[in-house]
Coordinates of C-alpha atoms and ligand atoms in Angstrom, one line a residue:
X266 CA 0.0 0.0 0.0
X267 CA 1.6 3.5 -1.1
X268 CA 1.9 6.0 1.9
X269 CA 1.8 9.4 2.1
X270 CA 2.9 12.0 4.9
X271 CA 0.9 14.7 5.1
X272 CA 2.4 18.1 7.2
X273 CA -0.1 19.7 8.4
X274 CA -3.5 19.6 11.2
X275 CA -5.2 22.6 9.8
X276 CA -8.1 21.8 7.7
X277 CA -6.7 20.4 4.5
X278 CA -4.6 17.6 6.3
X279 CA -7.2 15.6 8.6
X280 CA -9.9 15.9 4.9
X281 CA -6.4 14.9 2.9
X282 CA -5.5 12.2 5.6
X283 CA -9.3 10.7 5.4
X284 CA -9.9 10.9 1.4
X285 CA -7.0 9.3 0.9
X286 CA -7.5 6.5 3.3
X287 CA -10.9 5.7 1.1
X288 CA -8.6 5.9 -1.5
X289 CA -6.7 2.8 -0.1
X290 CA -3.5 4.8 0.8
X291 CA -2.0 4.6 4.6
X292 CA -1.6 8.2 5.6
X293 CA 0.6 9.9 8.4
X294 CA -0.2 13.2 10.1
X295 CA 2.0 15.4 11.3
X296 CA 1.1 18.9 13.1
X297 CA 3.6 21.4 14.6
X298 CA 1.2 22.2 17.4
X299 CA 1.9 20.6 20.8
X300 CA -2.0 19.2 21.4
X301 CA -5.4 19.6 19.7
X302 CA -6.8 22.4 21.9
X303 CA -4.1 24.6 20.9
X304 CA -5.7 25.6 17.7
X305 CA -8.1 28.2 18.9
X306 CA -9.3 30.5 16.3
X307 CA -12.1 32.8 15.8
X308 CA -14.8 31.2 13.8
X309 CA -15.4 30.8 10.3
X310 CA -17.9 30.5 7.2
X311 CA -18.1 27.2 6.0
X312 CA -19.3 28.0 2.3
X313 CA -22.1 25.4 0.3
X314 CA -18.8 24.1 -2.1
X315 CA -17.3 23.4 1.4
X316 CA -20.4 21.6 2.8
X317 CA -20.6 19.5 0.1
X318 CA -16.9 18.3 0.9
X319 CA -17.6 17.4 3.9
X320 CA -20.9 15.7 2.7
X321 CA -18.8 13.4 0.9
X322 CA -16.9 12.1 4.1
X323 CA -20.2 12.0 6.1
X324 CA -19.6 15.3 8.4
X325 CA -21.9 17.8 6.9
X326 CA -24.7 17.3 9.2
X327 CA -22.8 17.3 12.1
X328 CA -21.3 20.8 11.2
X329 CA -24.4 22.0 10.3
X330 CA -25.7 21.5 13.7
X331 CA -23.2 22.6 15.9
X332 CA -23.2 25.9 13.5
X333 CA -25.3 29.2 12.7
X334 CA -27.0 29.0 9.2
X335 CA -26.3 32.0 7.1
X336 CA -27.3 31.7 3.9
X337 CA -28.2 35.3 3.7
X338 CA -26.0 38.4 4.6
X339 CA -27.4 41.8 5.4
X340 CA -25.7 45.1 4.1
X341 CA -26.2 48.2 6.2
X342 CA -24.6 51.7 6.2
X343 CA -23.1 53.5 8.9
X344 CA -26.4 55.9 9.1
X345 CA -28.2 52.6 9.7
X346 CA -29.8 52.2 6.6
X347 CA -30.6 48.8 5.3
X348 CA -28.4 48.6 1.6
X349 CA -29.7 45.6 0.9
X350 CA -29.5 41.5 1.2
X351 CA -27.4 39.2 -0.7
X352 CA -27.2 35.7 -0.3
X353 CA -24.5 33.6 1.3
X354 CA -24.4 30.2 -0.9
X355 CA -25.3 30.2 -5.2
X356 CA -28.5 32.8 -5.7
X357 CA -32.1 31.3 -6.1
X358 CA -30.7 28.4 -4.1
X359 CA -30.6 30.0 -0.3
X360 CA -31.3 27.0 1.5
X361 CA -27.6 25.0 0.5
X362 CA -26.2 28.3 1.7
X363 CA -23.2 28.6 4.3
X364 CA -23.4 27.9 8.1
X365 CA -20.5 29.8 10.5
X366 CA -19.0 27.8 13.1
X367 CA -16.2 28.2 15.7
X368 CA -12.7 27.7 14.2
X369 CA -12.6 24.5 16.9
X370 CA -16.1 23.0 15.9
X371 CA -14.0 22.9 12.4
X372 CA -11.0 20.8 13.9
X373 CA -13.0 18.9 16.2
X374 CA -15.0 17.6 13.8
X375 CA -12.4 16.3 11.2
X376 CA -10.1 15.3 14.2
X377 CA -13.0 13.3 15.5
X378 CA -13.5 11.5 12.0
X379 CA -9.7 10.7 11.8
X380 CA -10.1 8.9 15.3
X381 CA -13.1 7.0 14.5
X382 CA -11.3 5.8 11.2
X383 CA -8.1 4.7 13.7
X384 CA -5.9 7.9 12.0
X385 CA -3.5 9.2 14.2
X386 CA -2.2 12.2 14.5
X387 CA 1.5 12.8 15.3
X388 CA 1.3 16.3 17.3
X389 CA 4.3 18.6 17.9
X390 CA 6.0 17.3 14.9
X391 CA 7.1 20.4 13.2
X392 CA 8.6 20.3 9.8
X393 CA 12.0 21.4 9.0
X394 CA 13.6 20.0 5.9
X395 CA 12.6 17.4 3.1
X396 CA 15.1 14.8 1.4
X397 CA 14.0 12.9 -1.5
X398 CA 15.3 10.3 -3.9
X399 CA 14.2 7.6 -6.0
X400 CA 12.4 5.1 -3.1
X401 CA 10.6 7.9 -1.3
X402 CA 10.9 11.3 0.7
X403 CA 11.9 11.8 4.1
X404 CA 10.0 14.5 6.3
X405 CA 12.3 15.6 9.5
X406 CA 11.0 16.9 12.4
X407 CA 12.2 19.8 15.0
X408 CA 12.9 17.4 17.4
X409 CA 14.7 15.2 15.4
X410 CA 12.3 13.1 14.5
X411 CA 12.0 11.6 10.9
X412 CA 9.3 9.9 8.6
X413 CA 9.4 8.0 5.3
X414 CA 6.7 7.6 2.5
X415 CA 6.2 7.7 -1.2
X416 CA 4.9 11.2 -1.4
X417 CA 4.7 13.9 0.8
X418 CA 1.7 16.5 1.3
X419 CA 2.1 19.6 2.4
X420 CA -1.0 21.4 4.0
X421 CA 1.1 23.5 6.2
X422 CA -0.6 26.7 5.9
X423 CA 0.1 30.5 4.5
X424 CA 3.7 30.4 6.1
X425 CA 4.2 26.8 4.1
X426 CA 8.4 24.9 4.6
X427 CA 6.8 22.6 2.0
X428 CA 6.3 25.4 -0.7
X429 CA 10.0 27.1 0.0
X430 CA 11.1 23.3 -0.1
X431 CA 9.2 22.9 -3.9
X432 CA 10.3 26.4 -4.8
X433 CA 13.0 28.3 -3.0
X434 CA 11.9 31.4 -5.2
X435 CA 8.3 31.0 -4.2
X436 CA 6.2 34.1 -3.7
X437 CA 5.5 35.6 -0.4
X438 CA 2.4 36.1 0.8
X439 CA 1.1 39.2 0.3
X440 CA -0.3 41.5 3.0
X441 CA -4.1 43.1 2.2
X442 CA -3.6 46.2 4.5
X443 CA -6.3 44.9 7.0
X444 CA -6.2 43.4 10.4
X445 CA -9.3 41.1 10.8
X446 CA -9.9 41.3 14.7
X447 CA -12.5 39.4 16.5
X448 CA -14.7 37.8 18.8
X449 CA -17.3 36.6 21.2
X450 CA -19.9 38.6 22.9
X451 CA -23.2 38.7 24.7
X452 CA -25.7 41.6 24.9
X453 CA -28.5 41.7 26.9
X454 CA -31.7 42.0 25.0
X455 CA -30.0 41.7 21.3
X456 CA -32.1 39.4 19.1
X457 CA -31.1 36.3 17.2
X458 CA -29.8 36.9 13.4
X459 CA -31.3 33.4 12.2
X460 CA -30.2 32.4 8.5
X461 CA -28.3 36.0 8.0
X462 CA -25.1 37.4 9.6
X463 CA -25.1 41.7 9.8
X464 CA -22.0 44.0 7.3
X465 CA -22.0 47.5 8.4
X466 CA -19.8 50.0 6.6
X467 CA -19.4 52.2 9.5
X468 CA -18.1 55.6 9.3
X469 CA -14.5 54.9 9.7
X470 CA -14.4 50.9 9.4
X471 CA -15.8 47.7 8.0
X472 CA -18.0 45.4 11.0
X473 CA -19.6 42.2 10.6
X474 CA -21.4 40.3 13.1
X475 CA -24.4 37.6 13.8
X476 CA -26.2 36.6 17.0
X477 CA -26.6 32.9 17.6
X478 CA -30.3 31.5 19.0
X479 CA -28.8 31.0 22.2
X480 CA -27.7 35.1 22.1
X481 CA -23.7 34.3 21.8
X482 CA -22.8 36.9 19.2
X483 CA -19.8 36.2 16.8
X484 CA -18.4 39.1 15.4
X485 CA -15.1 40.9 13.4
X486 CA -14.1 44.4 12.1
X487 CA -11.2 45.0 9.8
X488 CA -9.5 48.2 10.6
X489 CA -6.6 48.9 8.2
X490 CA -3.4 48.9 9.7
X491 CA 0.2 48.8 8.4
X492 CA 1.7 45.3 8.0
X493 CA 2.5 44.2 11.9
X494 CA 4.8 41.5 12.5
X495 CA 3.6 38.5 12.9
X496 CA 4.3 37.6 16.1
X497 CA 4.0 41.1 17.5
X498 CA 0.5 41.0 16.5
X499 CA -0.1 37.9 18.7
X500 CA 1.4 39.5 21.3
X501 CA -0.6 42.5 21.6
X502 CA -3.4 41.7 23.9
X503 CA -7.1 41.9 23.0
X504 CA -7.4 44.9 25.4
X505 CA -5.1 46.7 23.8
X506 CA -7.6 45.9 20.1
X507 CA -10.6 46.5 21.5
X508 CA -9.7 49.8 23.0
X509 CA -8.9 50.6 19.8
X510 CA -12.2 49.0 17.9
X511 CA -14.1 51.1 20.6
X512 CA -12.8 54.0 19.7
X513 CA -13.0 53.5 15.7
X514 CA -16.7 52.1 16.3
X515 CA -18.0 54.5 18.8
X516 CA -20.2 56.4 16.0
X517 CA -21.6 52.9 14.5
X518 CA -25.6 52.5 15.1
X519 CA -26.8 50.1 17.6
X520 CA -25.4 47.2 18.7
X521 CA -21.8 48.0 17.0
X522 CA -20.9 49.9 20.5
X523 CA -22.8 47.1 22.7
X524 CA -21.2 44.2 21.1
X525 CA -17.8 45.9 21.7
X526 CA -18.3 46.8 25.0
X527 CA -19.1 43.2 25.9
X528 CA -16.5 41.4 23.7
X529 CA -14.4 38.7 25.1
X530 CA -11.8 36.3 23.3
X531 CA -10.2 38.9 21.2
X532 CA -8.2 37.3 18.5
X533 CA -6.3 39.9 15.8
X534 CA -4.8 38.1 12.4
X535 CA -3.4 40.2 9.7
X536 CA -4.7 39.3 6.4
X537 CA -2.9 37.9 3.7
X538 CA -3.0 36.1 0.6
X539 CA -1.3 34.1 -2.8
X540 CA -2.5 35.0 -5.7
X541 CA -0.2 33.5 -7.5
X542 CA 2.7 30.4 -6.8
X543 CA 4.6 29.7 -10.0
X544 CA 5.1 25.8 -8.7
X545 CA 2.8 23.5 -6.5
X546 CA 4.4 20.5 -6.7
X547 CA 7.8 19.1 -7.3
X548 CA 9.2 15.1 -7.3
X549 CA 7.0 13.6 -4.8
X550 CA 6.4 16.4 -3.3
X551 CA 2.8 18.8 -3.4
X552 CA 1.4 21.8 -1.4
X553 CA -2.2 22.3 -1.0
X554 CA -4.7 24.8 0.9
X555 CA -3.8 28.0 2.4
X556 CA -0.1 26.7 1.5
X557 CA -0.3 27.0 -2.4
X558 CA -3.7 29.6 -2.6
X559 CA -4.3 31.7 0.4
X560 CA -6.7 33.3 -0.1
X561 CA -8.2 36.5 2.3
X562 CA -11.4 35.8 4.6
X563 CA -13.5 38.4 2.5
X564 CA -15.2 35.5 0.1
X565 CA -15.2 32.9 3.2
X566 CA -13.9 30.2 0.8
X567 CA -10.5 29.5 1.9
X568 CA -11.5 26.4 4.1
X569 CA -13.5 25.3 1.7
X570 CA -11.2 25.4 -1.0
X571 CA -8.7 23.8 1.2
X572 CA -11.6 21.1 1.3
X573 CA -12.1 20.9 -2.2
X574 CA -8.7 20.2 -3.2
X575 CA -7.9 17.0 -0.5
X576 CA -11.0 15.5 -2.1
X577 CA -9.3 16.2 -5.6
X578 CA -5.8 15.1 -4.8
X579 CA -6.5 11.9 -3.0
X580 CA -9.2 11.3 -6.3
X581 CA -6.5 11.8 -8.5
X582 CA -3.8 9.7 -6.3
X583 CA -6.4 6.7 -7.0
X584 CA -7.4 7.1 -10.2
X585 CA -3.1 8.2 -11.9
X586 CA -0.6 5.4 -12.6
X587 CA 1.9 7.1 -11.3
X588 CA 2.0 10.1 -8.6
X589 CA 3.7 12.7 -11.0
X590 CA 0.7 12.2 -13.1
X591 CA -1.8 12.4 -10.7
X592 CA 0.0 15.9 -8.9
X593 CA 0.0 17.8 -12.4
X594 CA -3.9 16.4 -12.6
X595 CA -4.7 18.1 -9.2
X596 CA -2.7 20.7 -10.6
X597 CA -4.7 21.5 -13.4
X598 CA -7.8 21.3 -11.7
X599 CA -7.1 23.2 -9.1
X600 CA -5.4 26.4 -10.1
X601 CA -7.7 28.4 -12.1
X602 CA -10.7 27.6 -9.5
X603 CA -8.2 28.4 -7.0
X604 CA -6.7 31.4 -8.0
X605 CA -10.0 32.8 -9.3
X606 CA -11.3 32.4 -5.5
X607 CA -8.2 34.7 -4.5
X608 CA -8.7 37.8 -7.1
X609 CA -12.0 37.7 -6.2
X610 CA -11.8 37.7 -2.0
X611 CA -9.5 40.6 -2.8
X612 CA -11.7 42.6 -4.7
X613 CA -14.2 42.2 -1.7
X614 CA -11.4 43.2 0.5
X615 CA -10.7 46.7 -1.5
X616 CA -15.2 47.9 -0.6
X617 CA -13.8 47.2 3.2
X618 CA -11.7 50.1 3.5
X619 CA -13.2 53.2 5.2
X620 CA -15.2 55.6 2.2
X621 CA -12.8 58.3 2.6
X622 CA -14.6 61.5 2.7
X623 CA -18.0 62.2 3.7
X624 CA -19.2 62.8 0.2
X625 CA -17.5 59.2 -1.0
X626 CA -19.7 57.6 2.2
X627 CA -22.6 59.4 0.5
X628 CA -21.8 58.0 -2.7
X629 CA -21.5 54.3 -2.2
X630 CA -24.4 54.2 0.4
X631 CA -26.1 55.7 -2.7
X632 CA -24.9 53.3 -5.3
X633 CA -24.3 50.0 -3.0
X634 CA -28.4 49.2 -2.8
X635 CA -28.7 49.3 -6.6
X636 CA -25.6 47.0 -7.1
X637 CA -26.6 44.8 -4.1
X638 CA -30.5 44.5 -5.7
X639 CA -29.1 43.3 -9.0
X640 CA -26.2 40.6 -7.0
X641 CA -29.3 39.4 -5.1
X642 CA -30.3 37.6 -8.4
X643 CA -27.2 37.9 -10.2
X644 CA -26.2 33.7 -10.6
X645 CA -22.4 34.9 -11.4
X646 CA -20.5 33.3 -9.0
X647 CA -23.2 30.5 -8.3
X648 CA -20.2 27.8 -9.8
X649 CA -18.2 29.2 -6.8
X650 CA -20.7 27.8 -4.8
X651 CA -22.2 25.0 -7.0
X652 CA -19.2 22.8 -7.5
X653 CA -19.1 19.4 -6.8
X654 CA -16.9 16.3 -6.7
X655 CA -17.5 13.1 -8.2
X656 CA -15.7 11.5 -6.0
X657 CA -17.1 7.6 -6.5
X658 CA -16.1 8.2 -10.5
X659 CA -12.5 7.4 -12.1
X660 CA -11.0 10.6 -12.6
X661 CA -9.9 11.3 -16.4
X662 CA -6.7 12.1 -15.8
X663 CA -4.8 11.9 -19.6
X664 CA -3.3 14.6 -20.6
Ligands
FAD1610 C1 -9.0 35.9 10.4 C2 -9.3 34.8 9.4 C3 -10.7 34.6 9.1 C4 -11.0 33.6 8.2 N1 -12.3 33.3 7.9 C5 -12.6 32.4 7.0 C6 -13.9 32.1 6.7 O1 -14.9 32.7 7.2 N2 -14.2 31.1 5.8 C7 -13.1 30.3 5.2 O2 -13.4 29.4 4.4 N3 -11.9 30.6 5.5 C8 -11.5 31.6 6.3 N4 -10.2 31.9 6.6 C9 -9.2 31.1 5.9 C10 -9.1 29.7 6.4 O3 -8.8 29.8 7.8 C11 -8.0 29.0 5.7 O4 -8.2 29.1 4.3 C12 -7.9 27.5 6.1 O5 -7.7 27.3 7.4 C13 -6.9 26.8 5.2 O6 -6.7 25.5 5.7 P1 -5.2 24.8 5.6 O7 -5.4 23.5 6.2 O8 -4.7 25.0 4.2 O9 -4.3 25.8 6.5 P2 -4.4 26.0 8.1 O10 -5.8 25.9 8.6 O11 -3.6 27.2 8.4 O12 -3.6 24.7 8.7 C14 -2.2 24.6 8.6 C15 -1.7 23.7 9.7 O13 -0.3 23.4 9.4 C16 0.4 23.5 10.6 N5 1.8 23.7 10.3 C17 2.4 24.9 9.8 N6 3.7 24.7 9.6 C18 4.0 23.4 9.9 C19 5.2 22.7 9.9 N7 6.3 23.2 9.5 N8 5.1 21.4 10.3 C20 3.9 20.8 10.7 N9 2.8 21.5 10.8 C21 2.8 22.8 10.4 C22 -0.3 24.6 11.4 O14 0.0 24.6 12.8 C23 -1.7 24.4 11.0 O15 -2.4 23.6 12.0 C24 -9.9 32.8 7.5 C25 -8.6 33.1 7.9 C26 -8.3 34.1 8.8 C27 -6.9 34.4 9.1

């Protein structure tokens, strides 16, 4: 039985791990994080392309329940006004629309499936350096620790060792000039947001936020900031954010203020993305996910992306005599979907910067109703949302 090692306990590597074990491969996960609780997170949208992933391995349903359906999203200017209400998911089709869970709800689902199909997770293994020749490659660990398989898989996220390892000139990710800050929340007396989550272009920032049946609210802003380093921006506490969100918010209508003022679990991630990496797989070596496409939150399709392409790898690792074959299939599957995904979050990103001056403010909460009316209908990016995998059919994989 072939084997692969796959580097990464994000999102893509437990889906990777479990397609390919359907696909009659062993697997071996590896995550640089000491334990599972360690992964934290805000929450995310789990988009109807990504749902229908995680259909295929049996965990939509359970998602779905432990998570707020949104297949609707409300528009509303900083004045208050109602702009309009697009849907979340492919238009006409509201109902297969997305559903927002906690980051953890995410992991603990796909970690739970990996345990129930006797996968185990090697945890604190961080990646260093590959070696490769004509038997197999060789992952080695920080802590000295090595593996061996035929092919190795690298979902090791936006800061990727396996994409510098394919590519020593490979991009770097870009930065989108916005922080995306979050949290959690309760205010008394605040109503339930059932099947929509709230935008506000406030007067001098971009705030999103829904209200769960039992009242928890979820929410974000995205204030621009220069690029922080990375680690810096960990450091900085959530007091130190929300102070600041207070301040930036403070003119926002009703519940902006509230939800600040009772926010708790403050998490702050500068936005990046890839729009573009030359190279996504080299020998028996392949990237996938955030690692080869990051793409910014703004679209809420980079897990589900990351989704779509384990299902399409470990198809085409079936289905290809050889792996080379079967990495350039993924390849050509992947990339224009992928990179599409990317130039579009980032033109979402670009309407989330402050208006500028009061007459801009005026202008787009003029113009925004009349182009949200005609994207209410507007079946555009419906194959975003409408893709599937036919996953129990042999891939075509000639050239
Ligand atoms: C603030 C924010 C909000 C977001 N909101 C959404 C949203 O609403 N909807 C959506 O679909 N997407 C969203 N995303 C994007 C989404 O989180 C990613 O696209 C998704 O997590 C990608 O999955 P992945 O498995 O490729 O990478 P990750 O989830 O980043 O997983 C990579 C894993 O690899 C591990 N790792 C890294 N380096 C090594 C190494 N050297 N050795 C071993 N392990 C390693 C990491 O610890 C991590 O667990 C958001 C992202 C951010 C930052």
């Amino acid at each position: 039985m072939p084997k692969a090692l796959i580097i990464g306990g994000g999102v893509a590597g437990p889906a990777t791990a479990l397609f390919l074990q359907k696909a009659g491969w062993d697997v071996a996960l590896f995550e640089a994080r000491p334990h599972p609780e360690a992964h934290g997170g805000l929450f995310l949208n789990v988009a109807t392309n990504g749902l229908a992933v995680l259909d295929l391995l049996g965990l939509r349903d359970k998602l779905v329940a432990l998570g707020h359906r949104s297949p609707y999203m409300q528009m509303w200017s900083g004045r208050d006004r109602l702009l309009g209400t697009v849907p979340n998911g492919p238009a006409g089709d509201p109902e297969r629309g997305s559903v927002v869970v906690r980051r953890d709800q995410l992991h603990t689902v796909l970690r739970e499936a990996l345990v129930e199909n006797g996968l185990d997770t090697t945890w604190g293994a961080r990646l260093e350096r590959i070696d490769e020749d004509a038997h197999g490659v060789t992952a080695h660990f920080a802590d000295g620790t090595s593996a061996t398989g035929d092919v190795l898989i690298g979902c090791d996220g936006v800061g990727s060792v396996t994409r510098r390892w394919i590519d020593p000139a490979a991009p770097d990710p870009q930065y989108s000039g916005l922080l995306s800050v979050g949290g959690f929340s309760r205010v008394p007396g605040l109503e339930p947001t059932p099947r929509l989550q709230r935008m506000i272009f406030g007067a001098r920032g971009f705030f999103g936020y829904l209200v769960r049946e039992d009242g928890e609210v979820y929410w974000f802003a995205n204030p621009t900031s220069p690029e922080p380093d990375r680690a810096a921006s960990r450091r900085i506490p959530g007091d130190a954010w929300l102070a600041e969100l207070r301040e930036l918010h403070a003119d926002d209508p009703y519940p902006v203020p509230q939800i600040l003022d009772a926010a708790t679990e403050v998490g702050a991630y500068p936005i990046y993305d890839l729009p573009h990496v030359p190279h996504w797989h080299r020998g028996r070596v392949v990237v996938t996910g955030d690692a080869v496409h990051a793409t910014s939150p703004n679209a809420g399709q980079g897990a589900s992306l990351a989704l779509e392409d384990a299902a399409i790898l470990a198809r085409s690792l079936r289905d290809a005599s050889t792996y080379a074959r079967a990495f350039e299939a993924y390849e050509q599957q992947r990339r224009p979907r992928a990179e599409e995904v990317v130039k579009y979050s980032r033109a979402i990103g670009r309407q989330k910067a402050p208006g500028g001056s009061r007459f801009a403010v005026a202008m787009r909460d003029l113009m925004l109703p009349l182009f949200l009316r005609s994207a209410t209908k507007n079946t555009r990016n419906n194959h975003l949302y409408n893709h599937t995998i036919a996953w129990d059919e042999t891939a075509r994989l000639d050239p």
